[in-house]
């Protein structure tokens, strides 16, 4: 019974984190973009510093009509937002937040599980584009598929380098084995993993399948109301998961300058928000890449760099053995 209670409490905590952190990242994006670009709108809702902007957005989405196109595949159309969102919740189950078993599910193949499930989340956008019976949505879904195929490879190679260095696929084991001197010789893998993760999330400047500043919205063109809000929530949840995985693999996870055991969750949270800020900063600072530029970056740069990082890690492992 105590074990069952512990599992229930851990699941409740993960659900609470999943419900709160993506919303905080969304609120932070409103404010950071408002400051960087001089946007006035997000600073007015609710008065002081526009604190109610997120509430206003939620009310707006709740009031919108839920429309399903007549020619759409209704079952797939309605299922797609859930497929886009739920996998990120599952990834949080294997993210260690502290030492001594402070993780809901400590899998020996935790890294493989996390990367595989993140790929399922991307499939939600592909389903949305295919089921909408709209040529613009279908084109957006095809672009999402092409982007997934291109950037999954360097992301997996970069993560494999860390697993090789740590000698385990367990995320908890990787954090345990992590040392500060990994930062310089795993730096290339860090950049490749983070950039590939942004591309899989279709975050600017890798948002060619979405192109939210144009009239259409890629695979989400036919969505409105709360279903569309779920896709937005999935995007912010993906940012949280990507930042958490990056922190665990490359930045020591819950390890900090002091009090790892007591404040491990806080160190991880600080790293997650720092990386989330970088995601927002990149959106503000860089223009959207063309489709050919997206593919060239993946195949001509990220894949060779990831392979070079993998080879370097192999050499380091042999030398240190």
PDB file of C-alpha atoms in Angstrom:
ATOM      1  CA  UNK A   1       0.000   0.000   0.000  1.00  0.00           C
ATOM      2  CA  UNK A   2       2.770   2.554   0.747  1.00  0.00           C
ATOM      3  CA  UNK A   3       4.324   1.779  -2.662  1.00  0.00           C
ATOM      4  CA  UNK A   4       0.986   2.319  -4.396  1.00  0.00           C
ATOM      5  CA  UNK A   5       0.494   5.608  -2.533  1.00  0.00           C
ATOM      6  CA  UNK A   6       3.973   6.752  -3.578  1.00  0.00           C
ATOM      7  CA  UNK A   7       3.231   5.974  -7.221  1.00  0.00           C
ATOM      8  CA  UNK A   8      -0.074   7.846  -7.069  1.00  0.00           C
ATOM      9  CA  UNK A   9       1.597  10.882  -5.487  1.00  0.00           C
ATOM     10  CA  UNK A  10       4.336  10.886  -8.122  1.00  0.00           C
ATOM     11  CA  UNK A  11       1.782  10.673 -10.922  1.00  0.00           C
ATOM     12  CA  UNK A  12      -0.247  13.510  -9.383  1.00  0.00           C
ATOM     13  CA  UNK A  13       2.902  15.630  -9.111  1.00  0.00           C
ATOM     14  CA  UNK A  14       3.843  14.974 -12.741  1.00  0.00           C
ATOM     15  CA  UNK A  15       0.288  15.844 -13.844  1.00  0.00           C
ATOM     16  CA  UNK A  16       0.467  19.101 -11.872  1.00  0.00           C
ATOM     17  CA  UNK A  17       3.835  19.974 -13.402  1.00  0.00           C
ATOM     18  CA  UNK A  18       2.492  19.145 -16.856  1.00  0.00           C
ATOM     19  CA  UNK A  19      -0.509  21.402 -16.277  1.00  0.00           C
ATOM     20  CA  UNK A  20       1.473  24.350 -14.893  1.00  0.00           C
ATOM     21  CA  UNK A  21       4.915  24.541 -16.549  1.00  0.00           C
ATOM     22  CA  UNK A  22       3.723  24.816 -20.189  1.00  0.00           C
ATOM     23  CA  UNK A  23       1.356  27.620 -19.158  1.00  0.00           C
ATOM     24  CA  UNK A  24       4.209  29.433 -17.406  1.00  0.00           C
ATOM     25  CA  UNK A  25       6.348  29.094 -20.538  1.00  0.00           C
ATOM     26  CA  UNK A  26       3.471  30.478 -22.608  1.00  0.00           C
ATOM     27  CA  UNK A  27       3.071  33.429 -20.242  1.00  0.00           C
ATOM     28  CA  UNK A  28       6.822  34.018 -20.302  1.00  0.00           C
ATOM     29  CA  UNK A  29       6.787  34.026 -24.107  1.00  0.00           C
ATOM     30  CA  UNK A  30       4.123  36.750 -24.120  1.00  0.00           C
ATOM     31  CA  UNK A  31       6.174  38.917 -21.780  1.00  0.00           C
ATOM     32  CA  UNK A  32       9.623  38.294 -23.254  1.00  0.00           C
ATOM     33  CA  UNK A  33       8.395  38.989 -26.788  1.00  0.00           C
ATOM     34  CA  UNK A  34       6.572  42.089 -25.552  1.00  0.00           C
ATOM     35  CA  UNK A  35       9.793  43.471 -24.066  1.00  0.00           C
ATOM     36  CA  UNK A  36      12.057  42.493 -26.964  1.00  0.00           C
ATOM     37  CA  UNK A  37       9.752  43.696 -29.732  1.00  0.00           C
ATOM     38  CA  UNK A  38       7.981  46.572 -27.967  1.00  0.00           C
ATOM     39  CA  UNK A  39       4.575  44.855 -28.077  1.00  0.00           C
ATOM     40  CA  UNK A  40       1.996  46.728 -26.013  1.00  0.00           C
ATOM     41  CA  UNK A  41      -0.968  44.331 -26.128  1.00  0.00           C
ATOM     42  CA  UNK A  42       0.338  41.586 -23.784  1.00  0.00           C
ATOM     43  CA  UNK A  43       1.092  44.210 -21.125  1.00  0.00           C
ATOM     44  CA  UNK A  44      -2.492  45.452 -20.617  1.00  0.00           C
ATOM     45  CA  UNK A  45      -4.708  42.474 -19.778  1.00  0.00           C
ATOM     46  CA  UNK A  46      -5.499  42.543 -16.058  1.00  0.00           C
ATOM     47  CA  UNK A  47      -3.522  45.655 -15.274  1.00  0.00           C
ATOM     48  CA  UNK A  48      -0.076  45.154 -13.695  1.00  0.00           C
ATOM     49  CA  UNK A  49       2.324  43.825 -16.342  1.00  0.00           C
ATOM     50  CA  UNK A  50      -0.572  42.149 -18.158  1.00  0.00           C
ATOM     51  CA  UNK A  51      -0.777  39.330 -15.613  1.00  0.00           C
ATOM     52  CA  UNK A  52      -4.148  38.131 -16.971  1.00  0.00           C
ATOM     53  CA  UNK A  53      -3.043  37.684 -20.598  1.00  0.00           C
ATOM     54  CA  UNK A  54      -2.997  33.902 -20.296  1.00  0.00           C
ATOM     55  CA  UNK A  55      -6.476  33.925 -18.726  1.00  0.00           C
ATOM     56  CA  UNK A  56      -7.747  36.131 -21.542  1.00  0.00           C
ATOM     57  CA  UNK A  57      -6.334  33.723 -24.127  1.00  0.00           C
ATOM     58  CA  UNK A  58      -8.022  30.788 -22.410  1.00  0.00           C
ATOM     59  CA  UNK A  59     -11.393  32.554 -22.341  1.00  0.00           C
ATOM     60  CA  UNK A  60     -10.994  33.487 -26.006  1.00  0.00           C
ATOM     61  CA  UNK A  61     -10.337  29.885 -27.063  1.00  0.00           C
ATOM     62  CA  UNK A  62     -13.194  28.568 -24.912  1.00  0.00           C
ATOM     63  CA  UNK A  63     -15.643  30.973 -26.592  1.00  0.00           C
ATOM     64  CA  UNK A  64     -14.704  30.000 -30.143  1.00  0.00           C
ATOM     65  CA  UNK A  65     -16.929  27.577 -32.031  1.00  0.00           C
ATOM     66  CA  UNK A  66     -15.654  24.014 -32.431  1.00  0.00           C
ATOM     67  CA  UNK A  67     -16.000  23.377 -36.167  1.00  0.00           C
ATOM     68  CA  UNK A  68     -15.204  20.107 -37.957  1.00  0.00           C
ATOM     69  CA  UNK A  69     -14.999  20.357 -41.785  1.00  0.00           C
ATOM     70  CA  UNK A  70     -17.711  18.378 -43.563  1.00  0.00           C
ATOM     71  CA  UNK A  71     -15.220  16.337 -45.622  1.00  0.00           C
ATOM     72  CA  UNK A  72     -12.801  15.715 -42.752  1.00  0.00           C
ATOM     73  CA  UNK A  73     -12.089  12.341 -41.210  1.00  0.00           C
ATOM     74  CA  UNK A  74     -13.905  13.245 -38.000  1.00  0.00           C
ATOM     75  CA  UNK A  75     -12.360  10.555 -35.798  1.00  0.00           C
ATOM     76  CA  UNK A  76      -8.741  11.351 -36.755  1.00  0.00           C
ATOM     77  CA  UNK A  77      -9.468  15.080 -36.782  1.00  0.00           C
ATOM     78  CA  UNK A  78     -10.666  14.980 -33.170  1.00  0.00           C
ATOM     79  CA  UNK A  79      -7.947  12.584 -32.026  1.00  0.00           C
ATOM     80  CA  UNK A  80      -4.999  14.555 -33.423  1.00  0.00           C
ATOM     81  CA  UNK A  81      -4.751  17.212 -30.630  1.00  0.00           C
ATOM     82  CA  UNK A  82      -4.572  14.478 -27.985  1.00  0.00           C
ATOM     83  CA  UNK A  83      -1.905  12.581 -29.932  1.00  0.00           C
ATOM     84  CA  UNK A  84       0.101  15.814 -30.138  1.00  0.00           C
ATOM     85  CA  UNK A  85      -0.177  16.553 -26.400  1.00  0.00           C
ATOM     86  CA  UNK A  86      -0.223  13.326 -24.363  1.00  0.00           C
ATOM     87  CA  UNK A  87       3.208  11.941 -25.425  1.00  0.00           C
ATOM     88  CA  UNK A  88       4.966  14.860 -23.729  1.00  0.00           C
ATOM     89  CA  UNK A  89       3.237  13.923 -20.482  1.00  0.00           C
ATOM     90  CA  UNK A  90       4.625  10.398 -20.842  1.00  0.00           C
ATOM     91  CA  UNK A  91       8.172  11.724 -21.363  1.00  0.00           C
ATOM     92  CA  UNK A  92       7.985  13.593 -18.045  1.00  0.00           C
ATOM     93  CA  UNK A  93       7.526  10.231 -16.308  1.00  0.00           C
ATOM     94  CA  UNK A  94      11.155   9.296 -17.023  1.00  0.00           C
ATOM     95  CA  UNK A  95      12.773  12.683 -16.286  1.00  0.00           C
ATOM     96  CA  UNK A  96      14.764  12.436 -13.016  1.00  0.00           C
ATOM     97  CA  UNK A  97      14.326  15.496 -10.776  1.00  0.00           C
ATOM     98  CA  UNK A  98      16.688  14.439  -8.012  1.00  0.00           C
ATOM     99  CA  UNK A  99      18.910  11.642  -6.667  1.00  0.00           C
ATOM    100  CA  UNK A 100      17.831   8.449  -4.940  1.00  0.00           C
ATOM    101  CA  UNK A 101      14.942   7.513  -7.189  1.00  0.00           C
ATOM    102  CA  UNK A 102      13.282  10.913  -7.552  1.00  0.00           C
ATOM    103  CA  UNK A 103      11.698   9.869 -10.841  1.00  0.00           C
ATOM    104  CA  UNK A 104       8.314   8.316 -11.529  1.00  0.00           C
ATOM    105  CA  UNK A 105       9.581   5.620 -13.890  1.00  0.00           C
ATOM    106  CA  UNK A 106      13.295   4.796 -13.846  1.00  0.00           C
ATOM    107  CA  UNK A 107      13.670   2.852 -17.096  1.00  0.00           C
ATOM    108  CA  UNK A 108      16.929   1.286 -18.160  1.00  0.00           C
ATOM    109  CA  UNK A 109      16.067   2.467 -21.688  1.00  0.00           C
ATOM    110  CA  UNK A 110      14.770   5.838 -20.523  1.00  0.00           C
ATOM    111  CA  UNK A 111      16.571   7.841 -23.218  1.00  0.00           C
ATOM    112  CA  UNK A 112      15.277   5.576 -25.980  1.00  0.00           C
ATOM    113  CA  UNK A 113      11.764   5.801 -24.522  1.00  0.00           C
ATOM    114  CA  UNK A 114      11.865   9.614 -24.339  1.00  0.00           C
ATOM    115  CA  UNK A 115      13.060  10.085 -27.927  1.00  0.00           C
ATOM    116  CA  UNK A 116      10.592   7.531 -29.303  1.00  0.00           C
ATOM    117  CA  UNK A 117       7.610   9.061 -27.514  1.00  0.00           C
ATOM    118  CA  UNK A 118       8.583  12.602 -28.566  1.00  0.00           C
ATOM    119  CA  UNK A 119       8.397  11.399 -32.173  1.00  0.00           C
ATOM    120  CA  UNK A 120       4.837  10.215 -31.578  1.00  0.00           C
ATOM    121  CA  UNK A 121       3.912  13.751 -30.493  1.00  0.00           C
ATOM    122  CA  UNK A 122       4.967  15.068 -33.901  1.00  0.00           C
ATOM    123  CA  UNK A 123       2.664  12.537 -35.571  1.00  0.00           C
ATOM    124  CA  UNK A 124      -0.298  14.458 -34.102  1.00  0.00           C
ATOM    125  CA  UNK A 125       0.421  17.354 -36.465  1.00  0.00           C
ATOM    126  CA  UNK A 126       0.713  14.969 -39.413  1.00  0.00           C
ATOM    127  CA  UNK A 127      -2.652  13.424 -38.486  1.00  0.00           C
ATOM    128  CA  UNK A 128      -4.215  16.882 -38.276  1.00  0.00           C
ATOM    129  CA  UNK A 129      -3.006  17.823 -41.743  1.00  0.00           C
ATOM    130  CA  UNK A 130      -4.168  14.579 -43.336  1.00  0.00           C
ATOM    131  CA  UNK A 131      -7.591  14.472 -41.640  1.00  0.00           C
ATOM    132  CA  UNK A 132      -8.583  18.083 -42.353  1.00  0.00           C
ATOM    133  CA  UNK A 133      -9.531  17.542 -46.036  1.00  0.00           C
ATOM    134  CA  UNK A 134      -7.728  20.774 -46.868  1.00  0.00           C
ATOM    135  CA  UNK A 135      -4.870  20.993 -49.368  1.00  0.00           C
ATOM    136  CA  UNK A 136      -3.069  23.660 -47.295  1.00  0.00           C
ATOM    137  CA  UNK A 137      -3.346  21.506 -44.174  1.00  0.00           C
ATOM    138  CA  UNK A 138      -2.122  18.451 -46.098  1.00  0.00           C
ATOM    139  CA  UNK A 139       0.853  20.409 -47.440  1.00  0.00           C
ATOM    140  CA  UNK A 140       1.674  21.525 -43.908  1.00  0.00           C
ATOM    141  CA  UNK A 141       1.430  17.937 -42.678  1.00  0.00           C
ATOM    142  CA  UNK A 142       3.797  16.755 -45.429  1.00  0.00           C
ATOM    143  CA  UNK A 143       6.285  19.430 -44.426  1.00  0.00           C
ATOM    144  CA  UNK A 144       6.019  18.305 -40.802  1.00  0.00           C
ATOM    145  CA  UNK A 145       6.750  14.716 -41.898  1.00  0.00           C
ATOM    146  CA  UNK A 146       9.770  15.793 -43.941  1.00  0.00           C
ATOM    147  CA  UNK A 147      11.085  17.866 -41.051  1.00  0.00           C
ATOM    148  CA  UNK A 148      10.613  14.986 -38.609  1.00  0.00           C
ATOM    149  CA  UNK A 149      12.537  12.573 -40.847  1.00  0.00           C
ATOM    150  CA  UNK A 150      15.363  15.070 -41.349  1.00  0.00           C
ATOM    151  CA  UNK A 151      15.930  16.169 -37.761  1.00  0.00           C
ATOM    152  CA  UNK A 152      15.236  12.908 -35.919  1.00  0.00           C
ATOM    153  CA  UNK A 153      18.542  11.456 -37.126  1.00  0.00           C
ATOM    154  CA  UNK A 154      20.936  14.135 -35.794  1.00  0.00           C
ATOM    155  CA  UNK A 155      18.931  14.336 -32.568  1.00  0.00           C
ATOM    156  CA  UNK A 156      19.317  10.592 -31.960  1.00  0.00           C
ATOM    157  CA  UNK A 157      23.019  10.653 -32.879  1.00  0.00           C
ATOM    158  CA  UNK A 158      23.676  13.517 -30.460  1.00  0.00           C
ATOM    159  CA  UNK A 159      21.801  11.764 -27.656  1.00  0.00           C
ATOM    160  CA  UNK A 160      23.649   8.509 -28.404  1.00  0.00           C
ATOM    161  CA  UNK A 161      26.925  10.338 -27.819  1.00  0.00           C
ATOM    162  CA  UNK A 162      25.898  11.192 -24.261  1.00  0.00           C
ATOM    163  CA  UNK A 163      24.665   7.657 -23.642  1.00  0.00           C
ATOM    164  CA  UNK A 164      28.017   6.320 -24.866  1.00  0.00           C
ATOM    165  CA  UNK A 165      29.909   8.692 -22.580  1.00  0.00           C
ATOM    166  CA  UNK A 166      27.800   7.683 -19.570  1.00  0.00           C
ATOM    167  CA  UNK A 167      27.697   3.984 -20.461  1.00  0.00           C
ATOM    168  CA  UNK A 168      23.931   3.759 -19.942  1.00  0.00           C
ATOM    169  CA  UNK A 169      20.600   4.622 -21.556  1.00  0.00           C
ATOM    170  CA  UNK A 170      19.003   5.377 -18.188  1.00  0.00           C
ATOM    171  CA  UNK A 171      18.394   9.106 -17.739  1.00  0.00           C
ATOM    172  CA  UNK A 172      19.060   8.806 -14.008  1.00  0.00           C
ATOM    173  CA  UNK A 173      22.283   6.953 -14.763  1.00  0.00           C
ATOM    174  CA  UNK A 174      23.376   9.626 -17.234  1.00  0.00           C
ATOM    175  CA  UNK A 175      22.928  12.352 -14.610  1.00  0.00           C
ATOM    176  CA  UNK A 176      24.850  10.271 -12.056  1.00  0.00           C
ATOM    177  CA  UNK A 177      27.760   9.839 -14.473  1.00  0.00           C
ATOM    178  CA  UNK A 178      27.740  13.450 -15.703  1.00  0.00           C
ATOM    179  CA  UNK A 179      30.810  15.555 -14.913  1.00  0.00           C
ATOM    180  CA  UNK A 180      31.384  19.266 -15.465  1.00  0.00           C
ATOM    181  CA  UNK A 181      34.200  18.630 -17.951  1.00  0.00           C
ATOM    182  CA  UNK A 182      31.629  17.067 -20.301  1.00  0.00           C
ATOM    183  CA  UNK A 183      30.507  20.587 -21.200  1.00  0.00           C
ATOM    184  CA  UNK A 184      33.389  21.467 -23.578  1.00  0.00           C
ATOM    185  CA  UNK A 185      33.720  18.136 -25.397  1.00  0.00           C
ATOM    186  CA  UNK A 186      29.964  17.502 -25.611  1.00  0.00           C
ATOM    187  CA  UNK A 187      29.192  21.102 -26.637  1.00  0.00           C
ATOM    188  CA  UNK A 188      28.715  20.230 -30.313  1.00  0.00           C
ATOM    189  CA  UNK A 189      26.270  17.480 -29.371  1.00  0.00           C
ATOM    190  CA  UNK A 190      24.414  19.931 -27.123  1.00  0.00           C
ATOM    191  CA  UNK A 191      23.920  22.398 -29.982  1.00  0.00           C
ATOM    192  CA  UNK A 192      22.891  19.658 -32.424  1.00  0.00           C
ATOM    193  CA  UNK A 193      20.412  18.104 -29.985  1.00  0.00           C
ATOM    194  CA  UNK A 194      18.840  21.441 -29.031  1.00  0.00           C
ATOM    195  CA  UNK A 195      18.564  22.723 -32.610  1.00  0.00           C
ATOM    196  CA  UNK A 196      17.136  19.417 -33.859  1.00  0.00           C
ATOM    197  CA  UNK A 197      14.656  19.439 -30.982  1.00  0.00           C
ATOM    198  CA  UNK A 198      13.495  22.941 -31.915  1.00  0.00           C
ATOM    199  CA  UNK A 199      13.035  21.825 -35.501  1.00  0.00           C
ATOM    200  CA  UNK A 200      10.941  18.832 -34.419  1.00  0.00           C
ATOM    201  CA  UNK A 201       8.770  21.166 -32.358  1.00  0.00           C
ATOM    202  CA  UNK A 202       8.474  23.437 -35.402  1.00  0.00           C
ATOM    203  CA  UNK A 203       9.506  26.441 -33.354  1.00  0.00           C
ATOM    204  CA  UNK A 204      10.813  29.557 -35.141  1.00  0.00           C
ATOM    205  CA  UNK A 205      13.035  29.809 -37.095  1.00  0.00           C
ATOM    206  CA  UNK A 206      12.086  26.220 -38.032  1.00  0.00           C
ATOM    207  CA  UNK A 207       8.333  26.842 -38.367  1.00  0.00           C
ATOM    208  CA  UNK A 208       7.994  26.607 -42.141  1.00  0.00           C
ATOM    209  CA  UNK A 209       5.223  23.940 -41.850  1.00  0.00           C
ATOM    210  CA  UNK A 210       3.196  26.314 -39.642  1.00  0.00           C
ATOM    211  CA  UNK A 211       4.041  29.821 -40.874  1.00  0.00           C
ATOM    212  CA  UNK A 212       1.763  31.447 -38.291  1.00  0.00           C
ATOM    213  CA  UNK A 213       2.342  34.972 -39.617  1.00  0.00           C
ATOM    214  CA  UNK A 214       0.659  34.067 -42.908  1.00  0.00           C
ATOM    215  CA  UNK A 215      -3.064  33.603 -43.559  1.00  0.00           C
ATOM    216  CA  UNK A 216      -2.962  29.824 -43.131  1.00  0.00           C
ATOM    217  CA  UNK A 217      -1.545  27.813 -40.220  1.00  0.00           C
ATOM    218  CA  UNK A 218      -0.188  24.653 -41.802  1.00  0.00           C
ATOM    219  CA  UNK A 219      -1.766  21.410 -40.520  1.00  0.00           C
ATOM    220  CA  UNK A 220      -3.817  23.393 -37.976  1.00  0.00           C
ATOM    221  CA  UNK A 221      -5.635  25.558 -40.535  1.00  0.00           C
ATOM    222  CA  UNK A 222      -9.050  23.957 -39.944  1.00  0.00           C
ATOM    223  CA  UNK A 223      -8.789  23.886 -36.150  1.00  0.00           C
ATOM    224  CA  UNK A 224     -10.363  26.405 -33.802  1.00  0.00           C
ATOM    225  CA  UNK A 225     -11.441  26.783 -30.204  1.00  0.00           C
ATOM    226  CA  UNK A 226     -10.136  24.414 -27.560  1.00  0.00           C
ATOM    227  CA  UNK A 227      -8.799  21.906 -30.091  1.00  0.00           C
ATOM    228  CA  UNK A 228      -6.468  24.562 -31.458  1.00  0.00           C
ATOM    229  CA  UNK A 229      -5.564  25.548 -27.889  1.00  0.00           C
ATOM    230  CA  UNK A 230      -4.482  21.939 -27.265  1.00  0.00           C
ATOM    231  CA  UNK A 231      -2.015  22.196 -30.155  1.00  0.00           C
ATOM    232  CA  UNK A 232      -0.597  25.381 -28.643  1.00  0.00           C
ATOM    233  CA  UNK A 233      -0.367  23.693 -25.252  1.00  0.00           C
ATOM    234  CA  UNK A 234       1.427  20.754 -26.893  1.00  0.00           C
ATOM    235  CA  UNK A 235       3.983  23.191 -28.328  1.00  0.00           C
ATOM    236  CA  UNK A 236       4.740  24.676 -24.920  1.00  0.00           C
ATOM    237  CA  UNK A 237       4.777  21.218 -23.331  1.00  0.00           C
ATOM    238  CA  UNK A 238       7.279  20.208 -25.996  1.00  0.00           C
ATOM    239  CA  UNK A 239       9.474  23.155 -25.029  1.00  0.00           C
ATOM    240  CA  UNK A 240       9.421  22.027 -21.389  1.00  0.00           C
ATOM    241  CA  UNK A 241      10.281  18.439 -22.347  1.00  0.00           C
ATOM    242  CA  UNK A 242      13.059  19.482 -24.754  1.00  0.00           C
ATOM    243  CA  UNK A 243      14.569  21.812 -22.153  1.00  0.00           C
ATOM    244  CA  UNK A 244      14.356  19.117 -19.457  1.00  0.00           C
ATOM    245  CA  UNK A 245      15.992  16.486 -21.680  1.00  0.00           C
ATOM    246  CA  UNK A 246      18.732  18.914 -22.706  1.00  0.00           C
ATOM    247  CA  UNK A 247      19.392  19.752 -19.060  1.00  0.00           C
ATOM    248  CA  UNK A 248      19.491  16.063 -18.072  1.00  0.00           C
ATOM    249  CA  UNK A 249      21.756  14.987 -20.946  1.00  0.00           C
ATOM    250  CA  UNK A 250      24.179  17.895 -21.184  1.00  0.00           C
ATOM    251  CA  UNK A 251      23.882  20.192 -18.149  1.00  0.00           C
ATOM    252  CA  UNK A 252      23.894  17.749 -15.255  1.00  0.00           C
ATOM    253  CA  UNK A 253      20.135  17.609 -14.663  1.00  0.00           C
ATOM    254  CA  UNK A 254      19.472  18.040 -10.964  1.00  0.00           C
ATOM    255  CA  UNK A 255      23.150  18.621 -10.134  1.00  0.00           C
ATOM    256  CA  UNK A 256      24.035  22.126  -8.978  1.00  0.00           C
ATOM    257  CA  UNK A 257      26.868  24.007  -7.296  1.00  0.00           C
ATOM    258  CA  UNK A 258      25.646  22.924  -3.846  1.00  0.00           C
ATOM    259  CA  UNK A 259      22.890  20.961  -2.050  1.00  0.00           C
ATOM    260  CA  UNK A 260      22.184  18.563  -4.914  1.00  0.00           C
ATOM    261  CA  UNK A 261      20.114  16.220  -2.788  1.00  0.00           C
ATOM    262  CA  UNK A 262      18.027  18.950  -1.176  1.00  0.00           C
ATOM    263  CA  UNK A 263      17.653  21.391  -4.097  1.00  0.00           C
ATOM    264  CA  UNK A 264      18.057  19.106  -7.086  1.00  0.00           C
ATOM    265  CA  UNK A 265      14.545  19.799  -8.371  1.00  0.00           C
ATOM    266  CA  UNK A 266      15.234  23.545  -8.165  1.00  0.00           C
ATOM    267  CA  UNK A 267      18.475  23.312 -10.166  1.00  0.00           C
ATOM    268  CA  UNK A 268      16.672  21.333 -12.860  1.00  0.00           C
ATOM    269  CA  UNK A 269      13.813  23.846 -12.911  1.00  0.00           C
ATOM    270  CA  UNK A 270      16.216  26.771 -13.285  1.00  0.00           C
ATOM    271  CA  UNK A 271      17.964  25.063 -16.195  1.00  0.00           C
ATOM    272  CA  UNK A 272      14.627  24.314 -17.852  1.00  0.00           C
ATOM    273  CA  UNK A 273      13.506  27.947 -17.655  1.00  0.00           C
ATOM    274  CA  UNK A 274      16.904  29.203 -18.862  1.00  0.00           C
ATOM    275  CA  UNK A 275      16.675  26.962 -21.929  1.00  0.00           C
ATOM    276  CA  UNK A 276      13.027  27.954 -22.463  1.00  0.00           C
ATOM    277  CA  UNK A 277      14.150  31.584 -22.504  1.00  0.00           C
ATOM    278  CA  UNK A 278      16.662  30.716 -25.242  1.00  0.00           C
ATOM    279  CA  UNK A 279      13.826  29.132 -27.248  1.00  0.00           C
ATOM    280  CA  UNK A 280      11.793  32.336 -26.955  1.00  0.00           C
ATOM    281  CA  UNK A 281      14.814  34.513 -27.737  1.00  0.00           C
ATOM    282  CA  UNK A 282      15.476  32.548 -30.935  1.00  0.00           C
ATOM    283  CA  UNK A 283      11.865  33.092 -32.018  1.00  0.00           C
ATOM    284  CA  UNK A 284      12.213  36.828 -31.589  1.00  0.00           C
ATOM    285  CA  UNK A 285      15.662  37.161 -33.144  1.00  0.00           C
ATOM    286  CA  UNK A 286      15.788  35.011 -36.280  1.00  0.00           C
ATOM    287  CA  UNK A 287      13.668  35.014 -39.453  1.00  0.00           C
ATOM    288  CA  UNK A 288      11.950  31.868 -40.690  1.00  0.00           C
ATOM    289  CA  UNK A 289      14.045  29.503 -42.787  1.00  0.00           C
ATOM    290  CA  UNK A 290      12.924  28.318 -46.211  1.00  0.00           C
ATOM    291  CA  UNK A 291      12.151  24.638 -46.734  1.00  0.00           C
ATOM    292  CA  UNK A 292      15.364  24.031 -48.689  1.00  0.00           C
ATOM    293  CA  UNK A 293      17.379  25.797 -45.984  1.00  0.00           C
ATOM    294  CA  UNK A 294      15.761  23.583 -43.340  1.00  0.00           C
ATOM    295  CA  UNK A 295      16.761  20.419 -45.165  1.00  0.00           C
ATOM    296  CA  UNK A 296      20.277  21.675 -45.926  1.00  0.00           C
ATOM    297  CA  UNK A 297      20.886  22.532 -42.282  1.00  0.00           C
ATOM    298  CA  UNK A 298      19.863  19.020 -41.204  1.00  0.00           C
ATOM    299  CA  UNK A 299      21.718  16.937 -43.787  1.00  0.00           C
ATOM    300  CA  UNK A 300      24.725  19.126 -44.616  1.00  0.00           C
ATOM    301  CA  UNK A 301      25.505  20.359 -41.096  1.00  0.00           C
ATOM    302  CA  UNK A 302      23.760  18.690 -38.173  1.00  0.00           C
ATOM    303  CA  UNK A 303      24.163  15.069 -39.283  1.00  0.00           C
ATOM    304  CA  UNK A 304      27.936  15.389 -39.962  1.00  0.00           C
ATOM    305  CA  UNK A 305      28.435  17.301 -36.693  1.00  0.00           C
ATOM    306  CA  UNK A 306      26.488  14.665 -34.740  1.00  0.00           C
ATOM    307  CA  UNK A 307      28.559  11.882 -36.323  1.00  0.00           C
ATOM    308  CA  UNK A 308      31.757  13.761 -35.501  1.00  0.00           C
ATOM    309  CA  UNK A 309      30.604  14.136 -31.884  1.00  0.00           C
ATOM    310  CA  UNK A 310      29.810  10.418 -31.764  1.00  0.00           C
ATOM    311  CA  UNK A 311      33.281   9.567 -33.090  1.00  0.00           C
ATOM    312  CA  UNK A 312      34.932  11.911 -30.581  1.00  0.00           C
ATOM    313  CA  UNK A 313      33.009  10.313 -27.734  1.00  0.00           C
ATOM    314  CA  UNK A 314      34.100   6.872 -28.893  1.00  0.00           C
ATOM    315  CA  UNK A 315      37.739   7.964 -28.899  1.00  0.00           C
ATOM    316  CA  UNK A 316      37.399   9.491 -25.435  1.00  0.00           C
ATOM    317  CA  UNK A 317      35.845   6.290 -24.106  1.00  0.00           C
ATOM    318  CA  UNK A 318      38.685   4.179 -25.507  1.00  0.00           C
ATOM    319  CA  UNK A 319      41.365   6.537 -24.171  1.00  0.00           C
ATOM    320  CA  UNK A 320      39.819   6.697 -20.696  1.00  0.00           C
ATOM    321  CA  UNK A 321      39.241   2.927 -20.492  1.00  0.00           C
TER     322      UNK A 321
END
